[in-house]
Coordinates of C-alpha atoms and ligand atoms in Angstrom, one line a residue:
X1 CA -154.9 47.4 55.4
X2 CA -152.3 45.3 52.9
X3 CA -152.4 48.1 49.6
X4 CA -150.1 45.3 48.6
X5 CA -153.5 43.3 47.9
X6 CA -155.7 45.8 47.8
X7 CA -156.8 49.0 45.9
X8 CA -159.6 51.9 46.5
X9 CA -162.8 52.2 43.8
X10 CA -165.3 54.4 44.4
X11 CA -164.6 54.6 47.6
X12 CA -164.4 51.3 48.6
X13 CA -161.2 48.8 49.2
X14 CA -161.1 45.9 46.2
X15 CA -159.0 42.9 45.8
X16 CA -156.2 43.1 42.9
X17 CA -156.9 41.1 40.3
X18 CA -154.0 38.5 38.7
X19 CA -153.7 36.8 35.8
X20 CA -151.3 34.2 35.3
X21 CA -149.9 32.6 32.4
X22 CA -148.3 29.2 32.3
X23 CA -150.4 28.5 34.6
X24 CA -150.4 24.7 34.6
X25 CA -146.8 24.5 35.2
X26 CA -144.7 23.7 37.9
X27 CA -144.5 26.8 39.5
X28 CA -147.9 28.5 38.0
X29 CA -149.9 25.5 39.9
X30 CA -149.0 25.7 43.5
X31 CA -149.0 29.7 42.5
X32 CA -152.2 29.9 41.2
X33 CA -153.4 28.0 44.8
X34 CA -151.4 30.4 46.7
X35 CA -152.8 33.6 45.0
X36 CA -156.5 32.7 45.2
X37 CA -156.3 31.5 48.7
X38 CA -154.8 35.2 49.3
X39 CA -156.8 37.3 47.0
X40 CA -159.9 35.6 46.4
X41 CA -160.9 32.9 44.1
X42 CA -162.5 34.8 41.4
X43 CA -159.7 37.0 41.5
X44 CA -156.8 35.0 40.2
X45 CA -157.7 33.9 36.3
X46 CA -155.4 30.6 35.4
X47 CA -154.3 30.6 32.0
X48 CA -152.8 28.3 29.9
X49 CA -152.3 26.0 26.7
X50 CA -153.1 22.9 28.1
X51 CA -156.2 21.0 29.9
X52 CA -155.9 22.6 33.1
X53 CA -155.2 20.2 36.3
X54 CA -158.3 19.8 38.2
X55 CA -156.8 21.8 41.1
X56 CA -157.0 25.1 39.1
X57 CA -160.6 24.2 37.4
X58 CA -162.5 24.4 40.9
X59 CA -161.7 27.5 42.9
X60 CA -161.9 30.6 40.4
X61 CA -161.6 30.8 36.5
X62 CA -159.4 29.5 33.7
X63 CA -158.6 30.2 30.4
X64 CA -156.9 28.8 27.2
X65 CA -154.1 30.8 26.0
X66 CA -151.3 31.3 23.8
X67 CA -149.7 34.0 25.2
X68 CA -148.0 34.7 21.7
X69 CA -151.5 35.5 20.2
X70 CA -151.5 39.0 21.5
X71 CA -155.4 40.2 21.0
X72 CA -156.3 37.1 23.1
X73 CA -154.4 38.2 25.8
X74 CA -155.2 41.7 25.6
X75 CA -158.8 40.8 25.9
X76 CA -158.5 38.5 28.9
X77 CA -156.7 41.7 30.3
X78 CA -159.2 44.1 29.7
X79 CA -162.7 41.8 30.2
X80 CA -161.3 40.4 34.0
X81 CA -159.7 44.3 34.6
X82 CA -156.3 42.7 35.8
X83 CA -154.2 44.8 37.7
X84 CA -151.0 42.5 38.0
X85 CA -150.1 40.2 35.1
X86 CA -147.6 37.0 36.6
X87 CA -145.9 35.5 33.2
X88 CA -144.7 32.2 33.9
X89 CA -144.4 30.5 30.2
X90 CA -141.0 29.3 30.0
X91 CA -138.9 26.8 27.9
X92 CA -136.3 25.5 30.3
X93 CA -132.7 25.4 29.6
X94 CA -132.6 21.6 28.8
X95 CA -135.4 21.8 26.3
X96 CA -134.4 24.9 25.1
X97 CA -130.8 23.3 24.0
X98 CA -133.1 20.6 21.6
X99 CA -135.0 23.4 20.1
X100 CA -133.8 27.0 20.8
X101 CA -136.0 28.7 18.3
X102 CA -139.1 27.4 20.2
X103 CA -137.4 28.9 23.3
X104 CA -136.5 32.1 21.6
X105 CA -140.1 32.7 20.5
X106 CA -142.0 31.0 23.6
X107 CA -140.1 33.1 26.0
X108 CA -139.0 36.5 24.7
X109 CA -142.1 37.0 22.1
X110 CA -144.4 36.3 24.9
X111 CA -142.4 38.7 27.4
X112 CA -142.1 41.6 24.5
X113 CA -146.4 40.8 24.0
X114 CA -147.2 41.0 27.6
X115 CA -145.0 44.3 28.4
X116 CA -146.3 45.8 25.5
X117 CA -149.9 44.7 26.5
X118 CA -149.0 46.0 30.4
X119 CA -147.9 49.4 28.4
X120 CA -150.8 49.7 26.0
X121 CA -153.6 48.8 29.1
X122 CA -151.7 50.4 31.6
X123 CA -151.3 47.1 34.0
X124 CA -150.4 47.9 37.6
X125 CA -147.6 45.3 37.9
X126 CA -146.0 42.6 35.8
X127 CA -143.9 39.6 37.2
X128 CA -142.0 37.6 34.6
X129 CA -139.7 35.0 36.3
X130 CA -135.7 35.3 34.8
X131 CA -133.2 32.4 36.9
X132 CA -129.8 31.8 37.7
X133 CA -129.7 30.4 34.1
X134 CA -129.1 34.0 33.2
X135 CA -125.5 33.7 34.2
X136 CA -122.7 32.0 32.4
X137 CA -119.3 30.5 33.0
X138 CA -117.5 33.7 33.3
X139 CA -119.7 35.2 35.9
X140 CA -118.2 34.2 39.7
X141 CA -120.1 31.1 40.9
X142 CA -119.8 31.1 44.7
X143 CA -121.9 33.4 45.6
X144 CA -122.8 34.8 42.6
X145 CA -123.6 38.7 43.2
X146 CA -126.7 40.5 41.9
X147 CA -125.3 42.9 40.0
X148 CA -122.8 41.3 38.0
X149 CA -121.2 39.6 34.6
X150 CA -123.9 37.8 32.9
X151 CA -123.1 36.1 29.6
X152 CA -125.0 33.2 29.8
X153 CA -124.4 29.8 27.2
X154 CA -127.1 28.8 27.4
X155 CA -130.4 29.5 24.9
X156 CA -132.5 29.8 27.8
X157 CA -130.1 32.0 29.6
X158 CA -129.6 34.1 26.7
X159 CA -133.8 35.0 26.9
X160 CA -133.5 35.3 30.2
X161 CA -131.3 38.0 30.1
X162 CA -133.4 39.4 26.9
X163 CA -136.4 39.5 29.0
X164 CA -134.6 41.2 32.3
X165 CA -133.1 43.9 30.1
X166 CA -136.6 44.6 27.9
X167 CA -138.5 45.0 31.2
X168 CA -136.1 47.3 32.7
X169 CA -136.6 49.2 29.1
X170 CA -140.1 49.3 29.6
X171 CA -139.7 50.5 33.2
X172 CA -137.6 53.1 32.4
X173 CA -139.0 54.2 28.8
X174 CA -142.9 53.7 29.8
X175 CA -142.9 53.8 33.3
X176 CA -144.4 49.7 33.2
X177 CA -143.8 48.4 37.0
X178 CA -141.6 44.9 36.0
X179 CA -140.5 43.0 38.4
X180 CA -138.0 40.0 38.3
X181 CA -136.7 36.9 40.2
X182 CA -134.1 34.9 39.3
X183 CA -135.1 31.4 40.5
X184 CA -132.7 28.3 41.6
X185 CA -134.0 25.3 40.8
X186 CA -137.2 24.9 41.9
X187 CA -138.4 21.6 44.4
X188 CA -142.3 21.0 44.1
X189 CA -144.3 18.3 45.3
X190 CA -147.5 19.1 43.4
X191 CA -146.9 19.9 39.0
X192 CA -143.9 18.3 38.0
X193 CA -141.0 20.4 36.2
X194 CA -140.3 19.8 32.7
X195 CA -137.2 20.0 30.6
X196 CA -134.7 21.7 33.3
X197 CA -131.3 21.0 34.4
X198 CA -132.1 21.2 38.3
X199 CA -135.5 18.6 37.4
X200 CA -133.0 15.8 38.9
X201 CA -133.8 17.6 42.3
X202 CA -137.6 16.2 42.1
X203 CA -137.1 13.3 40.1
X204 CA -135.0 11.8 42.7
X205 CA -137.6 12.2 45.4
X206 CA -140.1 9.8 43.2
X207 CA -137.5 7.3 42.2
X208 CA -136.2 7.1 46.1
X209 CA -140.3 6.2 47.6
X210 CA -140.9 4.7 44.1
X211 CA -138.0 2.5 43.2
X212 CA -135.5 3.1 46.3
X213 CA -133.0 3.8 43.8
X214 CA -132.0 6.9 41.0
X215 CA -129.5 7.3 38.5
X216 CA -128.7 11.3 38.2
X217 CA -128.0 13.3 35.1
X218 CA -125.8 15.2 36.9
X219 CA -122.3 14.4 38.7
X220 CA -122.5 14.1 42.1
X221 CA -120.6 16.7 43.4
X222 CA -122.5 19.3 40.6
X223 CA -123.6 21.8 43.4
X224 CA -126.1 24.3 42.6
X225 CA -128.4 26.6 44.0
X226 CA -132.1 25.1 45.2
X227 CA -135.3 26.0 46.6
X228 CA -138.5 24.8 48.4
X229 CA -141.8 25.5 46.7
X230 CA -143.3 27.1 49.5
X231 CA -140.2 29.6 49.6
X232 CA -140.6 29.8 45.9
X233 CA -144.2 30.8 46.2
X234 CA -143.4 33.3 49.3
X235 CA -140.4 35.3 47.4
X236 CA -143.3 35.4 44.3
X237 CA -145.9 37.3 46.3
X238 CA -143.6 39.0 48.5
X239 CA -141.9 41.1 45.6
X240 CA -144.8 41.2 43.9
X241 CA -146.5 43.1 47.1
X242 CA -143.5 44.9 48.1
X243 CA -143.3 48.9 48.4
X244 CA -142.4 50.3 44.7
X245 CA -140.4 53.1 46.2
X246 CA -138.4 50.8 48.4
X247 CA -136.8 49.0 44.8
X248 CA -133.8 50.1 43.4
X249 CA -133.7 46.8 41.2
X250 CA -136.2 45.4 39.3
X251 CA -134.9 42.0 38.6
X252 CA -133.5 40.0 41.9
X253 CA -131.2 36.9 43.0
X254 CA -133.0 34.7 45.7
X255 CA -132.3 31.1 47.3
X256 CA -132.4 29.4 50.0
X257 CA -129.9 26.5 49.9
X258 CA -127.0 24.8 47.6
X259 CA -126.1 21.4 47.3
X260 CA -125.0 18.6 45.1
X261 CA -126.7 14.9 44.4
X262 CA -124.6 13.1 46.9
X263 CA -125.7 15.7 49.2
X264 CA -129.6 15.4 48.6
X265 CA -129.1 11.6 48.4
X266 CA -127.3 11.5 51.7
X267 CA -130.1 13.2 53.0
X268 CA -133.0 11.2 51.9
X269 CA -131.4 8.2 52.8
X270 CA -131.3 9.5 56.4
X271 CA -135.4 8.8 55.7
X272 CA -135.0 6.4 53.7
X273 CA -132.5 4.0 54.3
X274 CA -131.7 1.7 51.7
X275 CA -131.8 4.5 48.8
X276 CA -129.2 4.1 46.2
X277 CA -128.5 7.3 43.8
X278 CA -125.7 6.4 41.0
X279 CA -124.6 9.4 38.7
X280 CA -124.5 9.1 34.8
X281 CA -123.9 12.3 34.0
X282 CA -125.7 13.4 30.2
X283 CA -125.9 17.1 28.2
X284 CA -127.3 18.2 31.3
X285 CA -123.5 18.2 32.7
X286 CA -122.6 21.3 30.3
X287 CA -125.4 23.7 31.4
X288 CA -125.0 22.8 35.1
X289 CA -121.3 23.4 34.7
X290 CA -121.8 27.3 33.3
X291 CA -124.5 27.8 36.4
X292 CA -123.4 29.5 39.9
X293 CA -122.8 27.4 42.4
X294 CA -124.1 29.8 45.6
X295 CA -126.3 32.6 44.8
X296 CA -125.9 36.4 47.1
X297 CA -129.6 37.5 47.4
X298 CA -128.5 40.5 49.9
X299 CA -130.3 43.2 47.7
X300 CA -133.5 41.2 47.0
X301 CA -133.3 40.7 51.8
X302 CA -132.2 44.4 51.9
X303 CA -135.1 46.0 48.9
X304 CA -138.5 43.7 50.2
X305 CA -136.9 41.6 53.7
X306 CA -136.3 38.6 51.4
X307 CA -136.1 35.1 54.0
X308 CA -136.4 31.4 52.8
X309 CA -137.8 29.0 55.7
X310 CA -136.3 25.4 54.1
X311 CA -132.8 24.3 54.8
X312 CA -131.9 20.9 52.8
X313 CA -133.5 18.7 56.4
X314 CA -136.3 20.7 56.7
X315 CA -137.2 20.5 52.6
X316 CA -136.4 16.9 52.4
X317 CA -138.4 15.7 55.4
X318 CA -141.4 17.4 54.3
X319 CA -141.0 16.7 50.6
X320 CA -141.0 12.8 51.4
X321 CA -144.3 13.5 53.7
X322 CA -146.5 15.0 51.1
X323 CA -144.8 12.5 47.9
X324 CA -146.1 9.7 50.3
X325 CA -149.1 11.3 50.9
X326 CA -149.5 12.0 47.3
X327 CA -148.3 8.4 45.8
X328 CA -150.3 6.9 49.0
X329 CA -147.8 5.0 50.0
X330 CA -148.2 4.6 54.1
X331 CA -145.4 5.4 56.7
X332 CA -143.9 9.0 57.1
Ligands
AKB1 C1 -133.8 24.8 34.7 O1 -133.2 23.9 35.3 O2 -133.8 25.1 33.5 C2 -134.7 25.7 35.6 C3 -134.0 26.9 36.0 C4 -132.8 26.8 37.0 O3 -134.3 28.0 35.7 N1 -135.2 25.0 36.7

């Protein structure tokens, strides 16, 4: 019996229920699908502040909100009885630069609302996502260790680390299960990101089956650490079912590969042959140039047996499959 899923009530085993906000987003859509194929349909509630994407409309419920308005979300809480709360609503690092206010109150007023919510309800678990953004040019960038420097430039990195060190408060102070990954960039054939630095690492996948040719915001020997969505979705549930007593951290490095544009380039051309990529680097340059390079995930292997399946072939192959698919554009 998975308790990582599961709970008793009256007797009797019952899926966990999740509620997820940002729901719409890049990761929250292919998360959402994940979660309800694992726990049940009418288990995972969707939530979000836009028109939900017609993928998270027909297998289990969905809900408008603004996870700022705090008796909103306590209600949703309390009339679904959710047990583990995911928090994905994020301002990026690139749109947080043209507006950090927004990104101070989208992503630490939400995180202080849903802790205190977890706290007040008495949630089982709550995952809110921090990323290597939380470092900052004077932490090491090869393999950046997890427990190290972090004085990040960046507004979104300066949340980030706002929202690690609050849910360790609440951990300690309230006894609130948090849990925390710190994502790479994230590679998604489904939802497309919005206002990151490591976006390029999609983009270029439309623009090489689109166009045959991409111009990247970044240099193109700007390496930094990546990841497949289906890794992305599998280092999600795995912490979020992993053993509470076998965590010494709360918030952990993961990733599964590193590499610069002229490295992804070079590998898509090997599928698609006459793809061009030139480099005009923009602002994007600065906040990629504060960012590790490699990323050490041993603690986050050694804590909950941490594994990414998708090496830069194996992502980039498959990527191109399901774009084609997607954009119906024939040949593999
Ligand atoms: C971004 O580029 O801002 C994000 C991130 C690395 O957290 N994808």
């Amino acid at each position: 019996m998975d308790l990582g899923r599961q709970f008793v009530y009256q007797g009797k085993y019952k899926m966990k229920r999740v509620l997820v906000t940002g729901a719409y987003g890049q990761i929250g859509t292919e998360l959402v699908e994940a979660l309800r194929n694992r726990y049940g349909g009418e288990n995972v509630i969707a939530t979000g502040r836009r028109k939900p994407p017609a993928v998270l409309t027909k297998d289990g419920p969905y809900y408008r909100l603004d996870a700022l308005d705090m008796n909103d979300l306590q209600r949703l809480l309390v009339d679904y009885n959710i047990d583990i709360l995911i928090h994905n609503v994020s301002i990026l690092s690139a749109a947080g630069e043209q507006n950090p206010q927004l990104a101070w109150e989208t992503n630490v007023q939400t995180s202080y609302n849903v802790l205190e919510a977890a706290r007040i309800i008495g949630l089982d678990k709550v995952m809110i996502p921090s990323s290597i953004a939380a470092f900052g040019p004077s932490t090491p960038r090869e393999n950046t260790p997890n427990d190290v420097i972090m004085r990040p430039t960046t507004i979104y990195g300066v949340t980030k680390v706002a929202i690690e060190l609050l849910g360790e408060y609440y951990a300690r102070k309230f006894n609130v299960d948090f849990r925390s990954l710190r994502y790479p960039g994230i590679i998604s054939s489904e939802a497309l990101p919005g206002g990151g630095t490591t976006d390029y690492a999609v983009a270029i996948f439309y623009e090489a089956i689109r166009n045959k040719h991409y111009t990247s915001f970044l240099a193109k020997d700007t390496r930094l650490p990546m990841m497949y969505m289906p890794d992305c979705l599998k280092s999600t549930i795995d912490l979020i079912e992993a053993d509470s007593k076998k965590l010494v951290h709360r918030c952990f490095n993961v990733t599964a590969v590193s590499f610069t544009p002229e490295e992804l380039a070079a590998e898509i051309k090997k599928v698609i042959p006459d793809f061009v990529c030139d480099y005009k680097p923009d602002f994007h340059q600065a906040i990629a140039d504060s960012w590790p390079k490699s990323i050490d995930d041993s603690v986050a292997r050694k804590e909950w047996g941490w594994k990414p399946e998708y090496d830069l072939p194996a992502m980039t192959k498959d990527m191109i499959k399901k774009l084609k698919q997607k954009l119906s554009i024939p040949g593999k």
